[in-house]
Short mmCIF file of C-alpha atoms and ligand atoms in Angstrom, two decimals:
data_model
loop_
_atom_site.label_atom_id
_atom_site.label_comp_id
_atom_site.label_asym_id
_atom_site.label_seq_id
_atom_site.Cartn_x
_atom_site.Cartn_y
_atom_site.Cartn_z
CA MET A 27 92.59 54.70 122.66
CA LYS A 28 92.16 51.81 120.22
CA ILE A 29 91.98 53.25 116.70
CA ALA A 30 91.52 51.67 113.27
CA ILE A 31 92.72 53.66 110.27
CA ILE A 32 91.29 52.72 106.89
CA GLY A 33 93.71 53.58 104.08
CA THR A 34 97.47 53.81 104.54
CA GLY A 35 98.23 56.51 102.02
CA TYR A 36 99.86 59.74 102.94
CA VAL A 37 97.22 60.91 105.39
CA GLY A 38 96.39 57.51 106.92
CA LEU A 39 99.94 56.43 107.60
CA CYS A 40 101.19 59.77 108.96
CA THR A 41 98.09 60.12 111.14
CA GLY A 42 98.43 56.53 112.39
CA VAL A 43 102.10 56.91 113.24
CA GLY A 44 101.41 60.27 114.94
CA PHE A 45 98.61 58.81 117.09
CA ALA A 46 100.72 55.73 117.93
CA SER A 47 103.57 58.00 119.09
CA LYS A 48 101.10 59.50 121.57
CA GLY A 49 100.54 56.07 123.14
CA ASN A 50 97.36 55.08 121.27
CA ASN A 51 96.90 51.58 119.93
CA VAL A 52 96.61 51.90 116.16
CA VAL A 53 95.78 49.34 113.50
CA CYS A 54 96.20 50.48 109.89
CA VAL A 55 94.12 48.79 107.21
CA ASP A 56 94.94 48.60 103.52
CA ILE A 57 93.82 46.33 100.70
CA GLU A 58 97.36 46.04 99.33
CA GLU A 59 99.15 43.17 101.04
CA GLU A 60 102.59 44.40 99.96
CA LYS A 61 102.02 47.77 101.63
CA VAL A 62 100.81 46.11 104.81
CA ASN A 63 103.90 43.88 104.95
CA LYS A 64 106.17 46.84 104.43
CA ILE A 65 104.53 48.81 107.23
CA ASN A 66 104.73 45.86 109.61
CA SER A 67 108.43 45.56 108.91
CA GLY A 68 108.90 49.28 109.64
CA VAL A 69 109.40 50.40 106.03
CA PRO A 70 107.12 53.28 104.97
CA PRO A 71 105.75 52.90 101.42
CA ILE A 72 106.17 56.70 100.90
CA TYR A 73 108.89 59.18 101.74
CA GLU A 74 108.08 61.71 104.43
CA LEU A 75 110.39 63.47 106.88
CA ASP A 76 110.87 61.45 110.15
CA LEU A 77 108.27 58.86 109.08
CA GLU A 78 110.66 55.90 108.94
CA ASP A 79 112.10 56.43 112.44
CA MET A 80 108.71 57.07 113.99
CA LEU A 81 107.13 54.08 112.22
CA LYS A 82 109.93 51.81 113.47
CA ASP A 83 109.44 53.11 117.03
CA SER A 84 105.67 52.50 116.86
CA ILE A 85 106.14 48.95 115.58
CA LYS A 86 108.72 48.26 118.30
CA SER A 87 106.48 49.60 121.05
CA LYS A 88 103.60 47.54 119.56
CA ASN A 89 101.48 50.69 119.31
CA LEU A 90 100.97 50.21 115.57
CA ARG A 91 100.38 47.32 113.23
CA ALA A 92 98.93 46.95 109.76
CA THR A 93 96.48 44.43 108.34
CA THR A 94 94.39 43.73 105.25
CA LYS A 95 91.49 42.55 107.45
CA SER A 96 89.21 45.53 107.92
CA GLN A 97 86.48 43.65 109.81
CA GLU A 98 88.87 42.47 112.49
CA ALA A 99 90.45 45.94 112.80
CA VAL A 100 87.06 47.64 113.17
CA SER A 101 85.88 45.13 115.79
CA ALA A 102 89.01 45.71 117.86
CA SER A 103 88.72 49.53 117.85
CA GLU A 104 86.74 52.23 119.56
CA LEU A 105 87.32 54.78 116.83
CA ILE A 106 87.54 54.15 113.07
CA LEU A 107 89.09 56.80 110.84
CA ILE A 108 88.41 56.79 107.10
CA CYS A 109 91.61 58.04 105.44
CA VAL A 110 91.23 56.78 101.86
CA GLY A 111 91.95 58.91 98.80
CA THR A 112 89.35 61.17 97.16
CA PRO A 113 90.67 61.75 93.62
CA SER A 114 88.94 63.83 90.93
CA ASP A 115 86.94 62.37 88.08
CA GLU A 116 87.49 63.59 84.51
CA LYS A 117 85.30 66.67 85.13
CA GLY A 118 87.04 67.69 88.35
CA ARG A 119 84.25 66.36 90.56
CA ILE A 120 85.13 64.31 93.63
CA ASP A 121 85.39 60.56 93.02
CA LEU A 122 84.00 58.77 96.10
CA ARG A 123 84.58 55.17 95.13
CA TYR A 124 87.17 54.51 97.90
CA VAL A 125 85.08 56.28 100.55
CA ASN A 126 82.06 54.19 99.53
CA GLN A 127 84.05 50.97 99.75
CA ALA A 128 85.47 51.90 103.16
CA ALA A 129 81.98 52.75 104.46
CA GLN A 130 80.64 49.40 103.21
CA ASP A 131 83.45 47.46 104.91
CA ILE A 132 83.04 49.36 108.18
CA GLY A 133 79.25 49.04 108.07
CA THR A 134 79.49 45.28 107.60
CA ALA A 135 81.85 45.00 110.58
CA LEU A 136 79.65 47.24 112.75
CA LYS A 137 76.79 44.76 112.46
CA ASP A 138 78.19 42.60 115.25
CA CYS A 139 79.81 45.32 117.36
CA ASP A 140 79.03 47.56 120.33
CA TYR A 141 78.93 51.36 119.87
CA LYS A 142 81.92 52.80 117.97
CA VAL A 143 82.61 56.12 116.29
CA VAL A 144 83.39 56.38 112.58
CA ALA A 145 85.23 59.58 111.64
CA VAL A 146 85.91 60.71 108.07
CA LYS A 147 89.35 62.27 107.66
CA SER A 148 89.41 62.04 103.87
CA THR A 149 88.64 65.37 102.20
CA VAL A 150 85.01 65.07 101.13
CA ILE A 151 82.79 67.72 99.60
CA PRO A 152 80.02 69.13 101.89
CA GLU A 153 77.01 66.83 102.29
CA THR A 154 79.04 63.67 101.57
CA VAL A 155 79.08 62.34 105.14
CA GLU A 156 75.36 62.89 105.66
CA SER A 157 74.11 61.88 102.22
CA VAL A 158 76.60 59.13 101.31
CA VAL A 159 78.64 57.81 104.25
CA ILE A 160 75.92 57.59 106.93
CA PRO A 161 73.35 55.90 104.65
CA ILE A 162 75.94 53.27 103.63
CA LEU A 163 76.97 52.66 107.25
CA GLU A 164 73.30 52.30 108.24
CA GLU A 165 72.48 50.00 105.34
CA TYR A 166 75.42 47.65 105.88
CA SER A 167 75.28 47.60 109.69
CA GLY A 168 71.52 47.50 110.06
CA LYS A 169 71.93 50.13 112.82
CA LYS A 170 71.04 53.82 113.16
CA ALA A 171 73.64 56.60 113.38
CA GLY A 172 73.65 58.11 116.86
CA ASP A 173 72.31 54.91 118.30
CA GLY A 174 74.34 51.92 117.09
CA PHE A 175 77.37 53.98 116.13
CA GLY A 176 78.64 57.59 116.17
CA VAL A 177 79.84 59.69 113.21
CA CYS A 178 82.23 62.63 112.89
CA MET A 179 83.98 64.62 110.18
CA ASN A 180 87.55 65.35 111.25
CA PRO A 181 89.43 67.02 108.36
CA GLU A 182 93.22 66.82 108.09
CA PHE A 183 95.50 69.75 107.31
CA LEU A 184 98.77 67.92 106.62
CA ARG A 185 101.37 69.32 104.29
CA GLU A 186 103.68 66.98 102.43
CA GLY A 187 107.17 67.39 103.82
CA SER A 188 105.95 68.31 107.32
CA ALA A 189 103.06 65.88 107.72
CA LEU A 190 104.11 64.39 111.09
CA LYS A 191 104.80 67.79 112.56
CA ASP A 192 101.35 68.86 111.35
CA VAL A 193 99.70 65.77 112.94
CA LEU A 194 101.40 66.29 116.29
CA HIS A 195 101.24 70.10 116.43
CA PRO A 196 98.09 71.18 114.59
CA ASP A 197 96.95 74.83 114.57
CA ARG A 198 93.53 73.51 115.52
CA THR A 199 91.45 70.37 115.46
CA VAL A 200 88.08 70.51 113.73
CA ILE A 201 85.46 68.02 114.89
CA GLY A 202 82.22 67.96 112.92
CA GLU A 203 79.88 65.82 115.02
CA PHE A 204 76.66 63.94 114.34
CA ASP A 205 75.82 64.30 118.04
CA LYS A 206 77.59 65.11 121.30
CA ARG A 207 78.36 61.48 122.10
CA SER A 208 80.28 61.07 118.82
CA GLY A 209 82.24 64.33 119.29
CA ASP A 210 83.17 63.44 122.87
CA VAL A 211 85.09 60.36 121.66
CA LEU A 212 87.19 62.45 119.26
CA GLU A 213 87.72 65.18 121.83
CA ARG A 214 89.15 62.54 124.20
CA LEU A 215 91.68 61.58 121.51
CA TYR A 216 92.73 65.16 120.78
CA LYS A 217 92.66 66.68 124.23
CA ASN A 218 96.40 66.15 124.82
CA PHE A 219 97.42 67.69 121.49
CA ASN A 220 97.74 71.17 122.92
CA ALA A 221 95.72 72.83 120.14
CA PRO A 222 92.29 74.47 120.18
CA ILE A 223 89.41 72.15 119.35
CA LEU A 224 86.51 73.43 117.26
CA ARG A 225 83.35 71.35 117.62
CA THR A 226 80.82 72.01 114.94
CA LYS A 227 78.33 70.48 112.50
CA ILE A 228 79.49 67.83 110.04
CA LYS A 229 78.73 69.97 106.96
CA VAL A 230 80.64 72.91 108.43
CA ALA A 231 83.69 70.72 109.09
CA GLU A 232 83.56 69.41 105.52
CA LEU A 233 83.50 72.94 104.12
CA ILE A 234 86.23 74.23 106.47
CA LYS A 235 88.72 71.98 104.71
CA TYR A 236 87.78 73.22 101.21
CA ALA A 237 87.51 76.85 102.28
CA ASN A 238 90.94 76.50 103.87
CA ASN A 239 92.69 75.10 100.80
CA GLY A 240 90.71 77.43 98.51
CA PHE A 241 91.85 80.46 100.46
CA LEU A 242 95.50 79.35 100.54
CA ALA A 243 95.36 78.85 96.77
CA THR A 244 93.71 82.28 96.47
CA LYS A 245 96.47 83.90 98.54
CA ILE A 246 99.11 82.51 96.18
CA SER A 247 97.20 83.42 93.01
CA TYR A 248 96.69 86.90 94.44
CA SER A 249 100.43 87.19 95.06
CA ASN A 250 101.08 85.99 91.53
CA GLU A 251 98.66 88.58 90.13
CA ILE A 252 100.42 91.35 92.09
CA GLY A 253 103.73 89.78 91.05
CA ASN A 254 102.91 90.10 87.36
CA ILE A 255 102.19 93.80 87.91
CA CYS A 256 105.46 94.09 89.90
CA LYS A 257 107.41 92.59 87.01
CA ARG A 258 106.12 95.32 84.70
CA LEU A 259 106.97 97.96 87.29
CA GLY A 260 110.46 96.57 87.76
CA VAL A 261 109.99 95.75 91.42
CA ASP A 262 110.23 92.53 93.43
CA VAL A 263 106.89 91.08 94.58
CA TYR A 264 108.60 89.62 97.67
CA ASP A 265 109.43 93.17 98.83
CA VAL A 266 105.81 94.14 98.28
CA MET A 267 104.26 91.12 100.00
CA LYS A 268 106.66 91.46 102.92
CA GLY A 269 104.99 94.77 103.65
CA VAL A 270 101.51 93.37 103.05
CA GLY A 271 102.16 90.36 105.30
CA MET A 272 103.02 92.67 108.21
CA ASP A 273 99.38 93.75 108.45
CA HIS A 274 98.05 91.90 111.49
CA ARG A 275 94.89 91.02 109.58
CA PHE A 276 96.90 88.65 107.34
CA SER A 277 99.39 85.93 108.08
CA PRO A 278 102.68 86.54 106.23
CA HIS A 279 102.71 82.91 105.07
CA PHE A 280 101.57 81.66 101.67
CA PHE A 281 102.22 84.92 99.85
CA SER A 282 105.22 83.47 97.97
CA ALA A 283 104.72 84.27 94.30
CA GLY A 284 106.22 82.12 91.57
CA ALA A 285 105.39 79.59 88.91
CA GLY A 286 102.06 78.70 90.54
CA TRP A 287 100.77 76.11 92.97
CA GLY A 288 100.49 72.37 92.39
CA GLY A 289 100.44 69.14 94.36
CA SER A 290 97.80 66.60 95.20
CA CYS A 291 95.41 68.82 97.19
CA PHE A 292 94.97 72.41 95.99
CA PRO A 293 94.19 71.57 92.34
CA LYS A 294 91.73 68.79 93.18
CA ASP A 295 90.09 70.52 96.14
CA VAL A 296 89.58 73.85 94.39
CA ALA A 297 88.21 72.01 91.33
CA ALA A 298 85.81 69.96 93.48
CA LEU A 299 84.60 73.07 95.31
CA ILE A 300 83.94 74.82 91.98
CA GLU A 301 81.96 71.82 90.73
CA LYS A 302 79.96 71.61 93.96
CA ALA A 303 79.16 75.34 93.79
CA LYS A 304 77.89 74.93 90.22
CA GLU A 305 75.79 71.97 91.28
CA LEU A 306 74.24 74.33 93.85
CA ASN A 307 73.55 76.82 91.02
CA TYR A 308 76.28 79.25 92.03
CA GLU A 309 78.96 80.53 89.65
CA PRO A 310 82.16 80.67 91.80
CA LYS A 311 83.93 83.36 89.74
CA LEU A 312 86.68 84.11 92.25
CA LEU A 313 87.71 80.47 92.55
CA GLU A 314 87.58 80.01 88.78
CA GLU A 315 89.91 82.97 88.34
CA VAL A 316 92.24 81.62 91.07
CA VAL A 317 92.61 78.49 88.95
CA ALA A 318 92.96 80.45 85.69
CA ILE A 319 95.71 82.70 87.11
CA ASN A 320 97.53 79.60 88.27
CA LYS A 321 97.31 77.94 84.87
CA ARG A 322 98.65 81.02 83.09
CA GLN A 323 101.41 81.47 85.66
CA LYS A 324 102.96 78.12 84.80
CA VAL A 325 103.47 78.87 81.11
CA ARG A 326 104.51 82.47 81.83
CA MET A 327 108.00 81.10 82.49
CA VAL A 328 108.26 79.87 78.93
CA GLU A 329 107.01 83.25 77.64
CA HIS A 330 109.73 84.99 79.70
CA LEU A 331 112.25 82.59 78.27
CA GLU A 332 111.20 83.34 74.70
CA LYS A 333 111.55 87.06 75.36
CA ARG A 334 115.16 86.43 76.36
CA VAL A 335 116.34 83.79 73.86
CA GLY A 336 113.80 84.03 71.02
CA ASP A 337 112.68 80.78 69.40
CA VAL A 338 113.57 77.87 71.72
CA LYS A 339 113.62 75.28 68.93
CA ASP A 340 116.75 73.11 69.19
CA LYS A 341 118.06 75.18 72.09
CA LYS A 342 119.40 73.38 75.16
CA ILE A 343 117.22 74.36 78.12
CA SER A 344 118.21 73.26 81.61
CA VAL A 345 115.19 72.69 83.88
CA LEU A 346 116.10 72.49 87.57
CA GLY A 347 113.43 71.15 89.94
CA LEU A 348 110.59 68.85 88.89
CA SER A 349 108.64 68.04 92.08
CA PHE A 350 105.68 70.31 92.95
CA LYS A 351 107.59 71.58 95.98
CA PRO A 352 110.92 70.77 97.65
CA ASN A 353 111.53 67.74 99.92
CA THR A 354 109.15 65.45 98.07
CA ASP A 355 109.28 63.34 94.92
CA ASP A 356 105.62 64.12 94.22
CA ILE A 357 105.09 65.60 90.75
CA ARG A 358 101.27 65.72 90.75
CA GLU A 359 100.18 68.99 89.08
CA ALA A 360 103.76 70.28 89.37
CA SER A 361 104.50 73.47 87.43
CA SER A 362 107.39 71.64 85.76
CA LEU A 363 104.87 69.44 83.86
CA ASP A 364 103.29 72.39 81.99
CA ILE A 365 106.66 74.06 81.47
CA ILE A 366 108.32 70.95 80.02
CA LYS A 367 105.25 70.14 77.90
CA SER A 368 105.38 73.60 76.36
CA LEU A 369 109.15 73.43 75.81
CA VAL A 370 108.88 70.02 74.15
CA GLU A 371 106.06 71.23 71.87
CA LYS A 372 108.24 74.15 70.82
CA GLY A 373 111.11 71.79 69.92
CA ALA A 374 113.52 72.67 72.75
CA ASN A 375 116.13 70.20 74.00
CA VAL A 376 115.23 69.81 77.65
CA PHE A 377 117.89 68.70 80.16
CA ALA A 378 116.08 68.15 83.44
CA TYR A 379 117.44 67.58 86.93
CA ASP A 380 115.76 67.05 90.32
CA PRO A 381 117.19 65.60 93.56
CA GLN A 382 114.23 63.19 94.03
CA ALA A 383 111.59 63.38 91.32
CA MET A 384 113.34 62.21 88.12
CA GLU A 385 112.12 58.61 88.22
CA LEU A 386 108.47 59.69 88.38
CA MET A 387 109.02 62.35 85.71
CA LYS A 388 110.50 59.76 83.33
CA ARG A 389 107.05 58.15 83.18
CA GLU A 390 105.52 61.46 82.03
CA PHE A 391 108.31 62.54 79.70
CA PRO A 392 110.40 59.50 78.72
CA HIS A 393 112.08 61.29 75.79
CA ILE A 394 113.67 64.35 77.39
CA ASN A 395 117.18 64.24 78.89
CA TYR A 396 117.72 63.65 82.61
CA THR A 397 121.07 64.53 84.12
CA GLU A 398 122.98 63.18 87.12
CA ASN A 399 123.52 66.59 88.62
CA VAL A 400 123.03 70.34 88.18
CA ALA A 401 126.40 70.83 86.47
CA GLU A 402 125.56 68.38 83.68
CA SER A 403 122.19 70.04 83.11
CA LEU A 404 123.78 73.51 82.89
CA LYS A 405 126.72 72.59 80.64
CA ASP A 406 126.41 74.39 77.27
CA ALA A 407 122.80 75.33 78.01
CA ASP A 408 121.23 78.28 76.21
CA ALA A 409 119.08 78.98 79.27
CA CYS A 410 118.22 77.63 82.69
CA LEU A 411 114.80 77.56 84.38
CA ILE A 412 114.67 77.01 88.14
CA VAL A 413 111.20 75.62 88.87
CA THR A 414 111.36 74.17 92.43
CA GLU A 415 113.11 75.78 95.38
CA TRP A 416 115.26 72.84 96.51
CA ASP A 417 118.02 73.78 99.01
CA GLU A 418 120.58 72.36 96.57
CA PHE A 419 119.73 75.15 94.10
CA LYS A 420 119.84 77.84 96.79
CA LYS A 421 123.53 77.06 97.24
CA LEU A 422 124.38 77.74 93.57
CA LYS A 423 126.98 80.46 93.01
CA ASN A 424 127.74 82.60 90.00
CA GLU A 425 130.61 80.34 88.84
CA ASP A 426 128.28 77.30 88.75
CA PHE A 427 126.63 78.91 85.71
CA ASP A 428 129.96 79.56 83.92
CA SER A 429 129.61 76.41 81.81
CA MET A 430 126.38 77.67 80.18
CA LYS A 431 126.51 78.74 76.54
CA THR A 432 124.52 81.87 77.33
CA ARG A 433 123.83 83.06 80.86
CA VAL A 434 120.05 83.25 80.74
CA ILE A 435 118.82 82.21 84.19
CA LEU A 436 115.08 82.43 84.95
CA GLU A 437 113.51 81.62 88.29
CA GLY A 438 109.95 80.42 88.87
CA ARG A 439 110.66 80.19 92.60
CA LYS A 440 112.67 82.58 94.72
CA VAL A 441 115.96 80.67 95.01
CA LEU A 442 119.03 82.64 94.02
CA ASN A 443 120.61 85.55 95.75
CA LYS A 444 121.49 88.67 93.70
CA ASP A 445 124.81 88.94 95.59
CA ASP A 446 125.77 85.42 94.52
CA VAL A 447 124.25 85.34 91.04
CA PRO A 448 123.82 88.89 89.71
CA GLU A 449 122.34 87.97 86.34
CA PHE A 450 119.23 85.98 87.13
CA ASP A 451 115.72 87.08 86.28
CA GLY A 452 112.61 86.07 88.24
CA ILE A 453 109.06 85.50 87.07
CA CYS A 454 107.72 88.32 89.32
CA TRP A 455 110.96 89.81 90.65
C1 UDX B 510 98.30 71.50 101.09
C2 UDX B 510 97.77 72.23 102.35
O1 UDX B 510 98.75 73.15 102.80
C3 UDX B 510 97.41 71.24 103.43
O2 UDX B 510 96.86 71.92 104.55
C4 UDX B 510 96.38 70.28 102.84
O3 UDX B 510 95.88 69.41 103.77
C5 UDX B 510 96.97 69.57 101.64
O4 UDX B 510 97.34 70.55 100.68
P1 UDX B 510 100.60 70.43 100.24
O5 UDX B 510 99.88 70.11 98.98
O6 UDX B 510 101.44 69.37 100.87
O7 UDX B 510 99.55 70.88 101.39
O8 UDX B 510 101.55 71.65 99.91
P2 UDX B 510 101.70 73.19 100.32
O9 UDX B 510 102.93 73.36 101.11
O10 UDX B 510 100.46 73.72 100.89
O11 UDX B 510 101.96 73.84 98.87
C6 UDX B 510 101.01 73.75 97.81
C7 UDX B 510 101.52 74.44 96.57
O12 UDX B 510 101.53 75.86 96.74
C8 UDX B 510 102.94 74.06 96.18
O13 UDX B 510 103.01 73.95 94.77
C9 UDX B 510 103.78 75.22 96.65
O14 UDX B 510 104.98 75.37 95.94
C10 UDX B 510 102.81 76.37 96.39
N1 UDX B 510 103.06 77.56 97.22
C11 UDX B 510 102.95 77.48 98.57
C12 UDX B 510 103.32 78.78 96.61
O15 UDX B 510 103.41 78.86 95.38
N2 UDX B 510 103.48 79.88 97.40
C13 UDX B 510 103.37 79.85 98.74
O16 UDX B 510 103.51 80.91 99.38
C14 UDX B 510 103.13 78.60 99.35
#
């Protein structure tokens, strides 16, 4: 199938490369010329597992190319996917400026085209496709949805670090369709993906994405709440949730307690859902508490630290792990940001180390110390906080901590093994 993808960020590029690897003919559109040139020369503008090899293969097989010319890309395609970013505004509401722009560009191109389907993959709050995207497409194309062009909502469920695997092997594909004709085009694309396809209304598909991320965030905050009780009882929350996860009514995944969730999706999506609920005159108390638990969880590490070492002023604190999760350099809403902010405010001497995320963190905290390796960060430290569960930290042994001034080791993620490092203390274990 000939597909145009508007926006070559994380979702757009990984989706495009995934579809190209399945033999589709993909053209990726972005306004940034530099990005487009990089993609065409087989260099991904972001880091993601397997992306570089698969991008190079797609370019070689001529199944993928990038361009800045949206009109030409739309004209040449049967299906157009909107994959632009949907950031939050200052109040946490969804900011639709990129979606609006994409819809205008596509609408303009549709004016002189035969029937095509426009599918929104960007995460958009319920009612956006029907009350914002379709009216723009109709205005700029001069055509009617369902007649001149088709419309679908096709949410993505990609995780950073396993995005290509998630594109190629989804748990399910959700197709919110304006009408049957529109949905049939998407079904044709997805039928060889070996995953169940759920065809539904556009508004339902929009909400599935938010309900999905909201529930995952809730699962983690629930685990953290139980974890904080566990800590007071002197038990390990992982032992407890192992038993809970064995109930066939739950999945055992996403019960890992720790220093709270972060990243580019959960915080923004839960915030946008809360704002939308309020707009609909509903007070979403559960979701608000999910966010509040998460916020408290991040600074709880510093409170634990103070219980162990007292005032942190002028103490050397080693912080291991800065990215919001392992295998990415992404620090958006990472727990390390709140932890370092609090440590800096309290006058601690922070020595931070991360395998990938230090360059980005330097922009946020230019005045703390960054070390070349774990050993340098630990040397003479009064305490160590492990914030992200990188494999490199899982390999640490008791003797690696010998160079610390005092052996206070606190984990915000389950990393160390009691047999290897007997003296560590966890946030909920
Ligand atoms: C998430 C969703 O999983 C994905 O479906 C959606 O499309 C985008 O948002 P991502 O942000 O890449 O993906 O990361 P994810 O692996 O879901 O982790 C989110 C946060 O939750 C991370 O901070 C992670 O450390 C934390 N987490 C995850 C936990 O604290 N405990 C868990 O059990 C799982």
